[in-house]
CSV table of C-alpha atoms in Angstrom, one decimal:
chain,number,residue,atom,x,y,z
A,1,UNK,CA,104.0,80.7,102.9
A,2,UNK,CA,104.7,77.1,101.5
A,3,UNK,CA,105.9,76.7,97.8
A,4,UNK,CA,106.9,73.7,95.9
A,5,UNK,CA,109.2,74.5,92.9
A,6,UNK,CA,109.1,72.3,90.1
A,7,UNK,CA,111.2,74.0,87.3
A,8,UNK,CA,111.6,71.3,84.8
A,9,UNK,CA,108.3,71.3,83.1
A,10,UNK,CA,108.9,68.8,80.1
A,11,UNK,CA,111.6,66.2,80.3
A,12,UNK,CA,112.1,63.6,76.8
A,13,UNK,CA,114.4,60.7,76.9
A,14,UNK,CA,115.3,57.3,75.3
A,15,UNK,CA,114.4,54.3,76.9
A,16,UNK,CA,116.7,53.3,79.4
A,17,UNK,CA,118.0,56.4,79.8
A,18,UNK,CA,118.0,57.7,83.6
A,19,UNK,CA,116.4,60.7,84.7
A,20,UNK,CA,116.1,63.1,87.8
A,21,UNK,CA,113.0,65.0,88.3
A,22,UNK,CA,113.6,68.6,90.5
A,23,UNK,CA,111.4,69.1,93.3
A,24,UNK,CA,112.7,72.2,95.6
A,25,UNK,CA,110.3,73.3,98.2
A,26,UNK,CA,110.0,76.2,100.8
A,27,UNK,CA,108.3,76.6,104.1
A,28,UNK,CA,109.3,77.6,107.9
A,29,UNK,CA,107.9,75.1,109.6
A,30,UNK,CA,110.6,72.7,111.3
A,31,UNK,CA,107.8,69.2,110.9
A,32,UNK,CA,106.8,68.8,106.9
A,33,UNK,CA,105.9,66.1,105.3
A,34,UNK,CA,107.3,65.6,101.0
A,35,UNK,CA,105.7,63.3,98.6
A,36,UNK,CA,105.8,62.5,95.0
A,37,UNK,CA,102.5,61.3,92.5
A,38,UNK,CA,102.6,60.1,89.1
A,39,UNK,CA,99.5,61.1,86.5
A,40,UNK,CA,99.6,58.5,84.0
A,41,UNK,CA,97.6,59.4,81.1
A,42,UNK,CA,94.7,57.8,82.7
A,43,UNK,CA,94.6,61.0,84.7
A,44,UNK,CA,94.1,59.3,88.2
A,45,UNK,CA,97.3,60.5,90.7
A,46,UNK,CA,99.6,57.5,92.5
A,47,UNK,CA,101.2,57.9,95.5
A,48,UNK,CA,104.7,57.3,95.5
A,49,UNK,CA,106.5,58.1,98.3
A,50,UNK,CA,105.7,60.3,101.9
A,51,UNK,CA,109.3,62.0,103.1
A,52,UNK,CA,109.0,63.5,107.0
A,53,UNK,CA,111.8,66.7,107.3
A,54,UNK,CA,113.8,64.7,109.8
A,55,UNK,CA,113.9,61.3,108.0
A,56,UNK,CA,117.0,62.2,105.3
A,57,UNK,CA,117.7,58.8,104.4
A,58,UNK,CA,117.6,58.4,100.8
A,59,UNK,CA,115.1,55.7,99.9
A,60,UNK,CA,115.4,53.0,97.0
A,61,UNK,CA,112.5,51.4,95.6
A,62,UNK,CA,113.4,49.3,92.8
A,63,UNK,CA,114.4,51.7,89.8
A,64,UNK,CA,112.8,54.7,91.7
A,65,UNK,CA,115.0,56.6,94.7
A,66,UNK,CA,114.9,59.8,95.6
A,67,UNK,CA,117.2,62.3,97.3
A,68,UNK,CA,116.0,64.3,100.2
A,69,UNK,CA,118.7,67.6,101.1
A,70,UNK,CA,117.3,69.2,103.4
A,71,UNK,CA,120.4,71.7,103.2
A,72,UNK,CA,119.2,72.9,99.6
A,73,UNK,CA,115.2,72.3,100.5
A,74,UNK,CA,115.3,69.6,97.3
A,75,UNK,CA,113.4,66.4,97.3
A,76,UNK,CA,114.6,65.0,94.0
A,77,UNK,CA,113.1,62.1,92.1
A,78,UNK,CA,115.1,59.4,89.6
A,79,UNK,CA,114.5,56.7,87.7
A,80,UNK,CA,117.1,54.9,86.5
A,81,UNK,CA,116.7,52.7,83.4
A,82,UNK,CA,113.7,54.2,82.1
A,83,UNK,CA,110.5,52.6,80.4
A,84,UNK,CA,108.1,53.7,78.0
A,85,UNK,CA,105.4,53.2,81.3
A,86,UNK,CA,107.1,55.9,82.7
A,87,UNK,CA,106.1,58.3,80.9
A,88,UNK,CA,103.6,60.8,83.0
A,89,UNK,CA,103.3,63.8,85.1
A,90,UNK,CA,105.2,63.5,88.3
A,91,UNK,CA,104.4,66.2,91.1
A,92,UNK,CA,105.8,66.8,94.1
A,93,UNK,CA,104.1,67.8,97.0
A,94,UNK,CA,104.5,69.5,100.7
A,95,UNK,CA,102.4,69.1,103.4
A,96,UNK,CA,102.5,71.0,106.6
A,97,UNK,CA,102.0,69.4,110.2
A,98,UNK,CA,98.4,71.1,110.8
A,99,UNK,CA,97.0,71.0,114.7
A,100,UNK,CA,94.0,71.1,113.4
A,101,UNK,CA,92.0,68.1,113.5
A,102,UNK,CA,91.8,66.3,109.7
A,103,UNK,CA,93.3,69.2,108.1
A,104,UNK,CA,95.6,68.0,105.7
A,105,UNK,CA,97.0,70.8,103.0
A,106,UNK,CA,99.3,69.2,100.6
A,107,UNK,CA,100.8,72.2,98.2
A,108,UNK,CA,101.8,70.8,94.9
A,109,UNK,CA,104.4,71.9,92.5
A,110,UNK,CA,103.3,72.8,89.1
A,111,UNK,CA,104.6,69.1,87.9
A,112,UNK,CA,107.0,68.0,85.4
A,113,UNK,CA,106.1,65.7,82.5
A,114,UNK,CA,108.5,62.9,81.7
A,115,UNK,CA,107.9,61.5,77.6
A,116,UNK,CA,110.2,58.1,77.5
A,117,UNK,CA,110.6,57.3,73.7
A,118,UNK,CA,111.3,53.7,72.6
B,1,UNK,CA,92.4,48.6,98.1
B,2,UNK,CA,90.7,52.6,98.5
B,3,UNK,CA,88.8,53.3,95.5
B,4,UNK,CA,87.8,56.8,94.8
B,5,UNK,CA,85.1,57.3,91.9
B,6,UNK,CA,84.1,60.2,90.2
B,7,UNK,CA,80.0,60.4,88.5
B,8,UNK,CA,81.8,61.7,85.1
B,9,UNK,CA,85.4,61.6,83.2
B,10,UNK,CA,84.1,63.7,80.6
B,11,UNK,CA,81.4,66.7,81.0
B,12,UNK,CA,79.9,69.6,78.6
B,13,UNK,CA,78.3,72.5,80.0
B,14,UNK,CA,76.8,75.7,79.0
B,15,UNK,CA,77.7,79.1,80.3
B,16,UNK,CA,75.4,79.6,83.1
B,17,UNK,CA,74.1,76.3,84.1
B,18,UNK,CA,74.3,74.6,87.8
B,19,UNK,CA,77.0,71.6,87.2
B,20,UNK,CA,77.5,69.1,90.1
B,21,UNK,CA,80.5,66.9,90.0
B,22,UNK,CA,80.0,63.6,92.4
B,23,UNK,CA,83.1,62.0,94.3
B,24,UNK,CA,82.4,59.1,96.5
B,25,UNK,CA,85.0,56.5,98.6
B,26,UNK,CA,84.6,53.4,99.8
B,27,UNK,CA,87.1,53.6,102.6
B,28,UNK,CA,85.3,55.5,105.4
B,29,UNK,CA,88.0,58.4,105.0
B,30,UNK,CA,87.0,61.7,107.1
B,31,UNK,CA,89.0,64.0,105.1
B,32,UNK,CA,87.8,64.9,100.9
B,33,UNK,CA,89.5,67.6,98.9
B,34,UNK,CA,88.2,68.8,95.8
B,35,UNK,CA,91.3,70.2,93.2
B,36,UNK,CA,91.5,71.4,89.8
B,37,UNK,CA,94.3,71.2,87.6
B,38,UNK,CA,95.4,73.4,85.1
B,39,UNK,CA,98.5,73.2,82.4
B,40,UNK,CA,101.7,75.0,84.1
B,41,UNK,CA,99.3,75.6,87.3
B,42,UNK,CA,99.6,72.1,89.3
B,43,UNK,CA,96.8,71.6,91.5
B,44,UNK,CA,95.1,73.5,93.1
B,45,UNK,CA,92.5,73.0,96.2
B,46,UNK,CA,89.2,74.5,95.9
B,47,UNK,CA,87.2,73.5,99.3
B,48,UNK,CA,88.2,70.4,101.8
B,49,UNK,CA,86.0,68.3,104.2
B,50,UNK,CA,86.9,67.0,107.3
B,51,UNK,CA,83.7,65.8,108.3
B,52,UNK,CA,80.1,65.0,107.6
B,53,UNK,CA,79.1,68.8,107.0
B,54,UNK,CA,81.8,70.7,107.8
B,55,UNK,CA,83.7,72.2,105.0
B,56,UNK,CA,86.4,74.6,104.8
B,57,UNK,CA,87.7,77.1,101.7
B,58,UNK,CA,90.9,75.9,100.1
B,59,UNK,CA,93.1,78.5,97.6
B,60,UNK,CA,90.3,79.1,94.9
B,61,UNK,CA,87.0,78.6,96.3
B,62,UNK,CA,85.1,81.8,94.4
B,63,UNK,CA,82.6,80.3,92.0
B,64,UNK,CA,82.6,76.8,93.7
B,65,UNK,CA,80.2,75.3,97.1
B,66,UNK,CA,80.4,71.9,98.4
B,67,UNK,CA,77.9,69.5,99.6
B,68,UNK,CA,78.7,66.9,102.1
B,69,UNK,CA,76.0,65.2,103.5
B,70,UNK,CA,77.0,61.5,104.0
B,71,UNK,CA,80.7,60.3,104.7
B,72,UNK,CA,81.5,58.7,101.8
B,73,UNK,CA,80.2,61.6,99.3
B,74,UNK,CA,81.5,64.5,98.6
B,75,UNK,CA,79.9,66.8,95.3
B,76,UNK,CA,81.2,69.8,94.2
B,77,UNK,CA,78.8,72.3,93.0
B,78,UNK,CA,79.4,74.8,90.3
B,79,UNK,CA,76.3,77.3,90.8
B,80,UNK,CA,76.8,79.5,87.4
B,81,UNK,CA,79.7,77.9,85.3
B,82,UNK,CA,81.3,80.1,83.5
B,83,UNK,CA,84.0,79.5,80.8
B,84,UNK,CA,87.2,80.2,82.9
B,85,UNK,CA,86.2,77.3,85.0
B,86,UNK,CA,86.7,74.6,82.3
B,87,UNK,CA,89.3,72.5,83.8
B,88,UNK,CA,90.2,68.9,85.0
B,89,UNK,CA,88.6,68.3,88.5
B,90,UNK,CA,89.9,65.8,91.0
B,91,UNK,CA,88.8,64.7,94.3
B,92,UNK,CA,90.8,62.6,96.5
B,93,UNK,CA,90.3,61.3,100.6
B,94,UNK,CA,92.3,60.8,103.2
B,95,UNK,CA,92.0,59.3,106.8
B,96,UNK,CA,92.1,62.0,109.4
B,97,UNK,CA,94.0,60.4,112.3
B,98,UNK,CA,97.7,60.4,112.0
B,99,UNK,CA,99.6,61.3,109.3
B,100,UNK,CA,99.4,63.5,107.2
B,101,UNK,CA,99.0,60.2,105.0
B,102,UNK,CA,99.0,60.5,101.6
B,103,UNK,CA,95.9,60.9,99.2
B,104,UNK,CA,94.3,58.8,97.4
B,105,UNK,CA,92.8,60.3,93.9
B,106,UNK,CA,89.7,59.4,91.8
B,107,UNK,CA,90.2,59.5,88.1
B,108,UNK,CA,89.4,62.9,87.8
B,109,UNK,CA,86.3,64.8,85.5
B,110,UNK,CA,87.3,66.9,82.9
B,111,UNK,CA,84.7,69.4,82.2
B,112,UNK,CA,84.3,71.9,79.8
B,113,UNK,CA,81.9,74.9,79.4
B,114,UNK,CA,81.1,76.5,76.3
């Protein structure tokens, strides 16, 4: 079965503080695909990023990176210098490499909510 | 840029009535999920589509049936709400070649029954 952990359910910080959001995952499968969303109080999800198991680069996207290990099964998610825009519910997310046609599961974590004071 | 609407953001129902929630997209996607989301639950998927009527269960599909008659629609059909289905409901698309890409979300409906 496929899990995605997200243990940190509320995070507070000061402005320009930075932060690390937890993502750890489980599943068998050797091909899986990792990605992260943002709910802004809005309520409509943003993609972020898409992470394939055998790309473990880290990636940098202007104050966003994340860290992909797949050693501890952990996709994790900082921002460094935070803002008060920041502030939402970030989930993390697994998908599984389906044969069937258009079938695309994504299992998402239970989500962590970041609050970035002024 | 893929735009994903939803017919309500806000929606009050009695105990017992037929609710339909609407979800259409404008970028000839094959694939529509419908999820709800719960505090401390994530989301969750309740039926997908891959197709123009065809239709498969997702994790909590009991008290839920789908309608997909045209590509770009996708409604969700509660037949007998009850209570323990208020909830925030989102639908999202996805193109079926490739990937798995990532999703791209409406604004969600957030209904509640009484």
């Amino acid at each position: 079965a496929q899990k995605v952990t997200q243990a940190q359910t509320e995070i507070s910080v000061v402005e320009k503080e930075d932060v690390t959001l937890d993502c750890v995952y489980e599943t068998r499968d050797t091909t899986y695909y990792l990605f992260w969303y943002k709910q802004p109080p809005s309520g409509e999800l943003v993609f972020l990023i898409r992470r394939n198991s055998f790309d473990e680069q880290n990636e940098i996207s202007g104050r966003y990176s994340w860290n992909f290990q797949k050693s501890t099964s952990s996709f994790n998610f900082t921002i460094t210098a935070s803002q008060v825009v920041d502030s939402a519910v970030y989930f993390c997310a697994l998908s599984l490499d389906q044969s069937r046609p258009g079938f695309q599961k994504l299992v998402f974590g239970t989500g962590t909510r970041l609050l970035v004071s002024p | 840029d893929v735009k994903v609407t939803q017919s309500s953001r806000y929606l009050v129902k009695r105990t017992g009535e037929k609710v339909f929630l609407e979800c259409v997209q404008d970028m000839d996607h094959e694939n529509m999920f419908w999820y709800r989301q719960d505090p401390g639950l994530g989301l969750r998927l309740i039926y997908f589509s891959y197709d123009v009527k065809m239709k498969e269960k997702g994790d909590i599909p009991e008290g839920y049936s789908v309608s997909r008659e045209k590509k770009e629609r996708f409604s969700l059909i509660l037949e007998s709400a009850s209570t323990n289905q208020t909830s925030m409901y989102l639908c999202a698309s996805t193109p079926r070649e490739g990937g798995p890409y990532e999703q791209y979300f409406g604004p969600g409906t957030r209904l509640t029954v009484t």
